[in-house]
Amino acid sequence: DAMVIQNPRYQVTQFGKPVTLSCSQTLNHNVMYWYQQKSSQAPKLLFHYYDKDFNNEADTPDNFQSRRPNTSFCFLDIRSPGLGDAAMYLCATSRDGGGTGELFFGEGSRLTVL
Amino acid sequence: AQSVTQLDSHVSVSEGTPVLLRCNYSSSYSPSLFWYVQHPNKGLQLLLKYTSAATLVKGINGFEAEFKKSETSFHLTKPSAHMSDAAEYFCVVSGGISGTYKYIFGTGTRLKVLA
């Protein structure tokens, strides 16, 4: 059974046209993360939520925003996608945010910017 | 501070031969270490994790890893490679303390399995 579900799996947008990616989880984990992964690179953390407490990485562009309306759902909003934002976006959860708990990943959403 | 180094960006093995993917870490705390596998256009799947229990950790699909504190290593091995093992592998170290929210990724090793 899927535990972290991302939609859509594939998203095509035009330069500058806003896009929203969604993530839902059935694990009831406190922490949710958004990672950006470009081709042949490691995932790069954009931000995370501990419950409703939002934490932005220092180098995450302002173009990227996130919302977490409840424990189960988290959204990634890209306000004005540029060509450099084309990537795989991975949602992950963890029970306690580090320590011994592992990350649980969704299948990812691949964004193409035309 | 934590860091992790994957020593090989690409590894090629023949089907049926052993696999060795190398990972070295640095951590100020007793680390938790993980290996993840990623197949093309997929999310990351946990292979195994070390969390200060047994130093030899067995994972899924016949993989295992040994935590060696003296060498600060956590290398991933498998006795016999299958074609389906061809993928990207990431070594990850956690912050070591619950609530730090930090997972540090290595740069990845792409495993190629030759028929």
PDB file of N, CA, C and O in Angstrom, chain A residues 22-75:
ATOM      1  N   SER A  22       1.261  18.078  -5.204  1.00  0.00           N
ATOM      2  CA  SER A  22       0.678  17.678  -3.924  1.00  0.00           C
ATOM      3  C   SER A  22       1.311  16.410  -3.398  1.00  0.00           C
ATOM      4  O   SER A  22       1.855  15.597  -4.154  1.00  0.00           O
ATOM      5  N   CYS A  23       1.224  16.253  -2.093  1.00  0.00           N
ATOM      6  CA  CYS A  23       1.752  15.091  -1.402  1.00  0.00           C
ATOM      7  C   CYS A  23       0.807  14.744  -0.268  1.00  0.00           C
ATOM      8  O   CYS A  23       0.400  15.636   0.500  1.00  0.00           O
ATOM      9  N   SER A  24       0.473  13.470  -0.154  1.00  0.00           N
ATOM     10  CA  SER A  24      -0.329  13.028   0.975  1.00  0.00           C
ATOM     11  C   SER A  24       0.334  11.809   1.607  1.00  0.00           C
ATOM     12  O   SER A  24       1.041  11.064   0.931  1.00  0.00           O
ATOM     13  N   GLN A  25       0.096  11.631   2.890  1.00  0.00           N
ATOM     14  CA  GLN A  25       0.719  10.518   3.600  1.00  0.00           C
ATOM     15  C   GLN A  25      -0.287   9.857   4.533  1.00  0.00           C
ATOM     16  O   GLN A  25      -1.140  10.518   5.117  1.00  0.00           O
ATOM     17  N   THR A  26      -0.140   8.538   4.642  1.00  0.00           N
ATOM     18  CA  THR A  26      -1.019   7.769   5.521  1.00  0.00           C
ATOM     19  C   THR A  26      -0.276   7.279   6.758  1.00  0.00           C
ATOM     20  O   THR A  26      -0.785   6.439   7.504  1.00  0.00           O
ATOM     21  N   LEU A  27       0.940   7.776   6.971  1.00  0.00           N
ATOM     22  CA  LEU A  27       1.789   7.293   8.061  1.00  0.00           C
ATOM     23  C   LEU A  27       1.576   8.068   9.350  1.00  0.00           C
ATOM     24  O   LEU A  27       2.104   7.678  10.391  1.00  0.00           O
ATOM     25  N   ASN A  28       0.871   9.183   9.264  1.00  0.00           N
ATOM     26  CA  ASN A  28       0.669  10.056  10.415  1.00  0.00           C
ATOM     27  C   ASN A  28       1.990  10.568  10.996  1.00  0.00           C
ATOM     28  O   ASN A  28       2.122  10.743  12.209  1.00  0.00           O
ATOM     29  N   HIS A  29       2.950  10.801  10.096  1.00  0.00           N
ATOM     30  CA  HIS A  29       4.239  11.328  10.528  1.00  0.00           C
ATOM     31  C   HIS A  29       4.162  12.828  10.756  1.00  0.00           C
ATOM     32  O   HIS A  29       3.438  13.547  10.055  1.00  0.00           O
ATOM     33  N   ASN A  30       4.962  13.277  11.716  1.00  0.00           N
ATOM     34  CA  ASN A  30       4.958  14.697  12.043  1.00  0.00           C
ATOM     35  C   ASN A  30       5.677  15.550  11.011  1.00  0.00           C
ATOM     36  O   ASN A  30       5.346  16.712  10.819  1.00  0.00           O
ATOM     37  N   VAL A  31       6.705  14.985  10.388  1.00  0.00           N
ATOM     38  CA  VAL A  31       7.588  15.794   9.554  1.00  0.00           C
ATOM     39  C   VAL A  31       7.376  15.451   8.080  1.00  0.00           C
ATOM     40  O   VAL A  31       7.327  14.274   7.716  1.00  0.00           O
ATOM     41  N   MET A  32       7.238  16.488   7.274  1.00  0.00           N
ATOM     42  CA  MET A  32       7.142  16.318   5.827  1.00  0.00           C
ATOM     43  C   MET A  32       8.172  17.210   5.159  1.00  0.00           C
ATOM     44  O   MET A  32       8.419  18.339   5.604  1.00  0.00           O
ATOM     45  N   TYR A  33       8.776  16.680   4.111  1.00  0.00           N
ATOM     46  CA  TYR A  33       9.881  17.350   3.422  1.00  0.00           C
ATOM     47  C   TYR A  33       9.575  17.462   1.929  1.00  0.00           C
ATOM     48  O   TYR A  33       8.928  16.585   1.358  1.00  0.00           O
ATOM     49  N   TRP A  34      10.105  18.522   1.334  1.00  0.00           N
ATOM     50  CA  TRP A  34      10.142  18.619  -0.122  1.00  0.00           C
ATOM     51  C   TRP A  34      11.594  18.708  -0.570  1.00  0.00           C
ATOM     52  O   TRP A  34      12.362  19.535  -0.074  1.00  0.00           O
ATOM     53  N   TYR A  35      11.926  17.824  -1.513  1.00  0.00           N
ATOM     54  CA  TYR A  35      13.258  17.809  -2.110  1.00  0.00           C
ATOM     55  C   TYR A  35      13.135  18.093  -3.604  1.00  0.00           C
ATOM     56  O   TYR A  35      12.178  17.683  -4.257  1.00  0.00           O
ATOM     57  N   GLN A  36      14.153  18.745  -4.130  1.00  0.00           N
ATOM     58  CA  GLN A  36      14.301  18.911  -5.570  1.00  0.00           C
ATOM     59  C   GLN A  36      15.466  18.045  -6.021  1.00  0.00           C
ATOM     60  O   GLN A  36      16.543  18.104  -5.432  1.00  0.00           O
ATOM     61  N   GLN A  37      15.243  17.269  -7.067  1.00  0.00           N
ATOM     62  CA  GLN A  37      16.330  16.423  -7.573  1.00  0.00           C
ATOM     63  C   GLN A  37      16.479  16.643  -9.072  1.00  0.00           C
ATOM     64  O   GLN A  37      15.574  16.333  -9.846  1.00  0.00           O
ATOM     65  N   LYS A  38      17.616  17.160  -9.455  1.00  0.00           N
ATOM     66  CA  LYS A  38      17.931  17.324 -10.873  1.00  0.00           C
ATOM     67  C   LYS A  38      18.693  16.104 -11.364  1.00  0.00           C
ATOM     68  O   LYS A  38      19.196  15.308 -10.574  1.00  0.00           O
ATOM     69  N   SER A  39      18.755  15.995 -12.674  1.00  0.00           N
ATOM     70  CA  SER A  39      19.293  14.797 -13.289  1.00  0.00           C
ATOM     71  C   SER A  39      20.681  14.456 -12.753  1.00  0.00           C
ATOM     72  O   SER A  39      21.570  15.313 -12.703  1.00  0.00           O
ATOM     73  N   SER A  40      20.845  13.194 -12.346  1.00  0.00           N
ATOM     74  CA  SER A  40      22.129  12.661 -11.881  1.00  0.00           C
ATOM     75  C   SER A  40      22.671  13.388 -10.649  1.00  0.00           C
ATOM     76  O   SER A  40      23.887  13.424 -10.444  1.00  0.00           O
ATOM     77  N   GLN A  41      21.795  13.972  -9.864  1.00  0.00           N
ATOM     78  CA  GLN A  41      22.217  14.637  -8.635  1.00  0.00           C
ATOM     79  C   GLN A  41      21.480  14.056  -7.434  1.00  0.00           C
ATOM     80  O   GLN A  41      20.452  13.391  -7.576  1.00  0.00           O
ATOM     81  N   ALA A  42      22.026  14.324  -6.263  1.00  0.00           N
ATOM     82  CA  ALA A  42      21.343  13.924  -5.032  1.00  0.00           C
ATOM     83  C   ALA A  42      20.145  14.842  -4.790  1.00  0.00           C
ATOM     84  O   ALA A  42      20.125  15.990  -5.257  1.00  0.00           O
ATOM     85  N   PRO A  43      19.162  14.379  -4.062  1.00  0.00           N
ATOM     86  CA  PRO A  43      18.052  15.258  -3.683  1.00  0.00           C
ATOM     87  C   PRO A  43      18.549  16.444  -2.854  1.00  0.00           C
ATOM     88  O   PRO A  43      19.419  16.292  -2.002  1.00  0.00           O
ATOM     89  N   LYS A  44      17.943  17.588  -3.113  1.00  0.00           N
ATOM     90  CA  LYS A  44      18.296  18.824  -2.408  1.00  0.00           C
ATOM     91  C   LYS A  44      17.085  19.287  -1.610  1.00  0.00           C
ATOM     92  O   LYS A  44      16.017  19.497  -2.170  1.00  0.00           O
ATOM     93  N   LEU A  45      17.266  19.456  -0.320  1.00  0.00           N
ATOM     94  CA  LEU A  45      16.147  19.845   0.537  1.00  0.00           C
ATOM     95  C   LEU A  45      15.729  21.288   0.261  1.00  0.00           C
ATOM     96  O   LEU A  45      16.568  22.192   0.263  1.00  0.00           O
ATOM     97  N   LEU A  46      14.439  21.467   0.026  1.00  0.00           N
ATOM     98  CA  LEU A  46      13.879  22.820  -0.165  1.00  0.00           C
ATOM     99  C   LEU A  46      13.352  23.366   1.160  1.00  0.00           C
ATOM    100  O   LEU A  46      13.665  24.485   1.551  1.00  0.00           O
ATOM    101  N   PHE A  47      12.515  22.585   1.820  1.00  0.00           N
ATOM    102  CA  PHE A  47      11.969  22.967   3.124  1.00  0.00           C
ATOM    103  C   PHE A  47      11.345  21.748   3.785  1.00  0.00           C
ATOM    104  O   PHE A  47      11.174  20.703   3.151  1.00  0.00           O
ATOM    105  N   HIS A  48      10.996  21.934   5.053  1.00  0.00           N
ATOM    106  CA  HIS A  48      10.283  20.870   5.749  1.00  0.00           C
ATOM    107  C   HIS A  48       9.317  21.483   6.749  1.00  0.00           C
ATOM    108  O   HIS A  48       9.442  22.653   7.149  1.00  0.00           O
ATOM    109  N   TYR A  49       8.338  20.686   7.111  1.00  0.00           N
ATOM    110  CA  TYR A  49       7.386  21.033   8.154  1.00  0.00           C
ATOM    111  C   TYR A  49       7.551  20.050   9.302  1.00  0.00           C
ATOM    112  O   TYR A  49       7.580  18.849   9.092  1.00  0.00           O
ATOM    113  N   TYR A  50       7.635  20.591  10.518  1.00  0.00           N
ATOM    114  CA  TYR A  50       7.384  19.761  11.685  1.00  0.00           C
ATOM    115  C   TYR A  50       6.005  20.154  12.173  1.00  0.00           C
ATOM    116  O   TYR A  50       5.810  21.245  12.693  1.00  0.00           O
ATOM    117  N   ASP A  51       5.049  19.283  11.975  1.00  0.00           N
ATOM    118  CA  ASP A  51       3.647  19.602  12.225  1.00  0.00           C
ATOM    119  C   ASP A  51       3.323  20.829  11.376  1.00  0.00           C
ATOM    120  O   ASP A  51       3.453  20.766  10.155  1.00  0.00           O
ATOM    121  N   LYS A  52       2.932  21.942  11.965  1.00  0.00           N
ATOM    122  CA  LYS A  52       2.644  23.128  11.161  1.00  0.00           C
ATOM    123  C   LYS A  52       3.787  24.129  11.161  1.00  0.00           C
ATOM    124  O   LYS A  52       3.668  25.221  10.591  1.00  0.00           O
ATOM    125  N   ASP A  53       4.864  23.784  11.788  1.00  0.00           N
ATOM    126  CA  ASP A  53       6.024  24.662  11.870  1.00  0.00           C
ATOM    127  C   ASP A  53       6.840  24.541  10.591  1.00  0.00           C
ATOM    128  O   ASP A  53       7.420  23.498  10.310  1.00  0.00           O
ATOM    129  N   PHE A  54       6.901  25.638   9.825  1.00  0.00           N
ATOM    130  CA  PHE A  54       7.547  25.636   8.516  1.00  0.00           C
ATOM    131  C   PHE A  54       9.011  26.030   8.648  1.00  0.00           C
ATOM    132  O   PHE A  54       9.341  26.993   9.358  1.00  0.00           O
ATOM    133  N   ASN A  55       9.880  25.322   7.942  1.00  0.00           N
ATOM    134  CA  ASN A  55      11.318  25.587   7.983  1.00  0.00           C
ATOM    135  C   ASN A  55      11.866  25.612   6.567  1.00  0.00           C
ATOM    136  O   ASN A  55      11.868  24.596   5.882  1.00  0.00           O
ATOM    137  N   ASN A  56      12.344  26.792   6.194  1.00  0.00           N
ATOM    138  CA  ASN A  56      12.857  27.005   4.847  1.00  0.00           C
ATOM    139  C   ASN A  56      14.372  26.836   4.849  1.00  0.00           C
ATOM    140  O   ASN A  56      15.040  27.332   5.755  1.00  0.00           O
ATOM    141  N   GLU A  57      14.922  26.168   3.832  1.00  0.00           N
ATOM    142  CA  GLU A  57      16.375  26.152   3.702  1.00  0.00           C
ATOM    143  C   GLU A  57      16.837  27.520   3.211  1.00  0.00           C
ATOM    144  O   GLU A  57      16.142  28.198   2.450  1.00  0.00           O
ATOM    145  N   ALA A  58      18.010  27.922   3.630  1.00  0.00           N
ATOM    146  CA  ALA A  58      18.490  29.276   3.360  1.00  0.00           C
ATOM    147  C   ALA A  58      18.602  29.567   1.865  1.00  0.00           C
ATOM    148  O   ALA A  58      18.394  30.705   1.426  1.00  0.00           O
ATOM    149  N   ASP A  59      18.919  28.545   1.078  1.00  0.00           N
ATOM    150  CA  ASP A  59      19.139  28.787  -0.351  1.00  0.00           C
ATOM    151  C   ASP A  59      17.940  28.406  -1.215  1.00  0.00           C
ATOM    152  O   ASP A  59      18.057  28.328  -2.439  1.00  0.00           O
ATOM    153  N   THR A  60      16.789  28.176  -0.621  1.00  0.00           N
ATOM    154  CA  THR A  60      15.588  27.892  -1.401  1.00  0.00           C
ATOM    155  C   THR A  60      15.056  29.199  -1.991  1.00  0.00           C
ATOM    156  O   THR A  60      14.804  30.156  -1.250  1.00  0.00           O
ATOM    157  N   PRO A  61      14.887  29.249  -3.317  1.00  0.00           N
ATOM    158  CA  PRO A  61      14.417  30.495  -3.930  1.00  0.00           C
ATOM    159  C   PRO A  61      13.018  30.868  -3.447  1.00  0.00           C
ATOM    160  O   PRO A  61      12.192  30.019  -3.134  1.00  0.00           O
ATOM    161  N   ASP A  62      12.750  32.171  -3.448  1.00  0.00           N
ATOM    162  CA  ASP A  62      11.444  32.684  -3.037  1.00  0.00           C
ATOM    163  C   ASP A  62      10.320  32.209  -3.954  1.00  0.00           C
ATOM    164  O   ASP A  62       9.146  32.249  -3.583  1.00  0.00           O
ATOM    165  N   ASN A  63      10.669  31.791  -5.126  1.00  0.00           N
ATOM    166  CA  ASN A  63       9.728  31.260  -6.108  1.00  0.00           C
ATOM    167  C   ASN A  63       9.028  29.996  -5.620  1.00  0.00           C
ATOM    168  O   ASN A  63       7.977  29.629  -6.132  1.00  0.00           O
ATOM    169  N   PHE A  64       9.613  29.353  -4.627  1.00  0.00           N
ATOM    170  CA  PHE A  64       9.062  28.108  -4.095  1.00  0.00           C
ATOM    171  C   PHE A  64       8.372  28.393  -2.765  1.00  0.00           C
ATOM    172  O   PHE A  64       8.949  29.016  -1.870  1.00  0.00           O
ATOM    173  N   GLN A  65       7.125  27.938  -2.678  1.00  0.00           N
ATOM    174  CA  GLN A  65       6.360  28.085  -1.451  1.00  0.00           C
ATOM    175  C   GLN A  65       5.752  26.728  -1.102  1.00  0.00           C
ATOM    176  O   GLN A  65       5.674  25.826  -1.934  1.00  0.00           O
ATOM    177  N   SER A  66       5.313  26.609   0.142  1.00  0.00           N
ATOM    178  CA  SER A  66       4.707  25.352   0.561  1.00  0.00           C
ATOM    179  C   SER A  66       3.564  25.616   1.525  1.00  0.00           C
ATOM    180  O   SER A  66       3.532  26.657   2.202  1.00  0.00           O
ATOM    181  N   ARG A  67       2.627  24.706   1.542  1.00  0.00           N
ATOM    182  CA  ARG A  67       1.495  24.760   2.453  1.00  0.00           C
ATOM    183  C   ARG A  67       1.272  23.375   3.044  1.00  0.00           C
ATOM    184  O   ARG A  67       1.422  22.372   2.344  1.00  0.00           O
ATOM    185  N   ARG A  68       0.880  23.359   4.291  1.00  0.00           N
ATOM    186  CA  ARG A  68       0.521  22.085   4.931  1.00  0.00           C
ATOM    187  C   ARG A  68      -0.774  22.314   5.700  1.00  0.00           C
ATOM    188  O   ARG A  68      -0.752  22.652   6.879  1.00  0.00           O
ATOM    189  N   PRO A  69      -1.910  22.107   5.057  1.00  0.00           N
ATOM    190  CA  PRO A  69      -3.196  22.406   5.699  1.00  0.00           C
ATOM    191  C   PRO A  69      -3.557  21.454   6.829  1.00  0.00           C
ATOM    192  O   PRO A  69      -4.330  21.819   7.716  1.00  0.00           O
ATOM    193  N   ASN A  70      -3.036  20.245   6.792  1.00  0.00           N
ATOM    194  CA  ASN A  70      -3.279  19.274   7.859  1.00  0.00           C
ATOM    195  C   ASN A  70      -2.133  18.263   7.891  1.00  0.00           C
ATOM    196  O   ASN A  70      -1.210  18.353   7.078  1.00  0.00           O
ATOM    197  N   THR A  71      -2.203  17.313   8.806  1.00  0.00           N
ATOM    198  CA  THR A  71      -1.110  16.357   8.976  1.00  0.00           C
ATOM    199  C   THR A  71      -0.854  15.553   7.718  1.00  0.00           C
ATOM    200  O   THR A  71       0.281  15.203   7.406  1.00  0.00           O
ATOM    201  N   SER A  72      -1.900  15.251   6.979  1.00  0.00           N
ATOM    202  CA  SER A  72      -1.782  14.312   5.873  1.00  0.00           C
ATOM    203  C   SER A  72      -1.299  14.925   4.567  1.00  0.00           C
ATOM    204  O   SER A  72      -0.767  14.226   3.719  1.00  0.00           O
ATOM    205  N   PHE A  73      -1.518  16.210   4.382  1.00  0.00           N
ATOM    206  CA  PHE A  73      -1.265  16.823   3.083  1.00  0.00           C
ATOM    207  C   PHE A  73      -0.212  17.920   3.152  1.00  0.00           C
ATOM    208  O   PHE A  73      -0.141  18.675   4.125  1.00  0.00           O
ATOM    209  N   CYS A  74       0.548  18.004   2.051  1.00  0.00           N
ATOM    210  CA  CYS A  74       1.506  19.087   1.909  1.00  0.00           C
ATOM    211  C   CYS A  74       1.581  19.434   0.428  1.00  0.00           C
ATOM    212  O   CYS A  74       1.520  18.535  -0.429  1.00  0.00           O
ATOM    213  N   PHE A  75       1.690  20.740   0.132  1.00  0.00           N
ATOM    214  CA  PHE A  75       1.715  21.196  -1.246  1.00  0.00           C
ATOM    215  C   PHE A  75       2.993  21.981  -1.508  1.00  0.00           C
ATOM    216  O   PHE A  75       3.500  22.688  -0.640  1.00  0.00           O
TER     217      PHE A  75
END
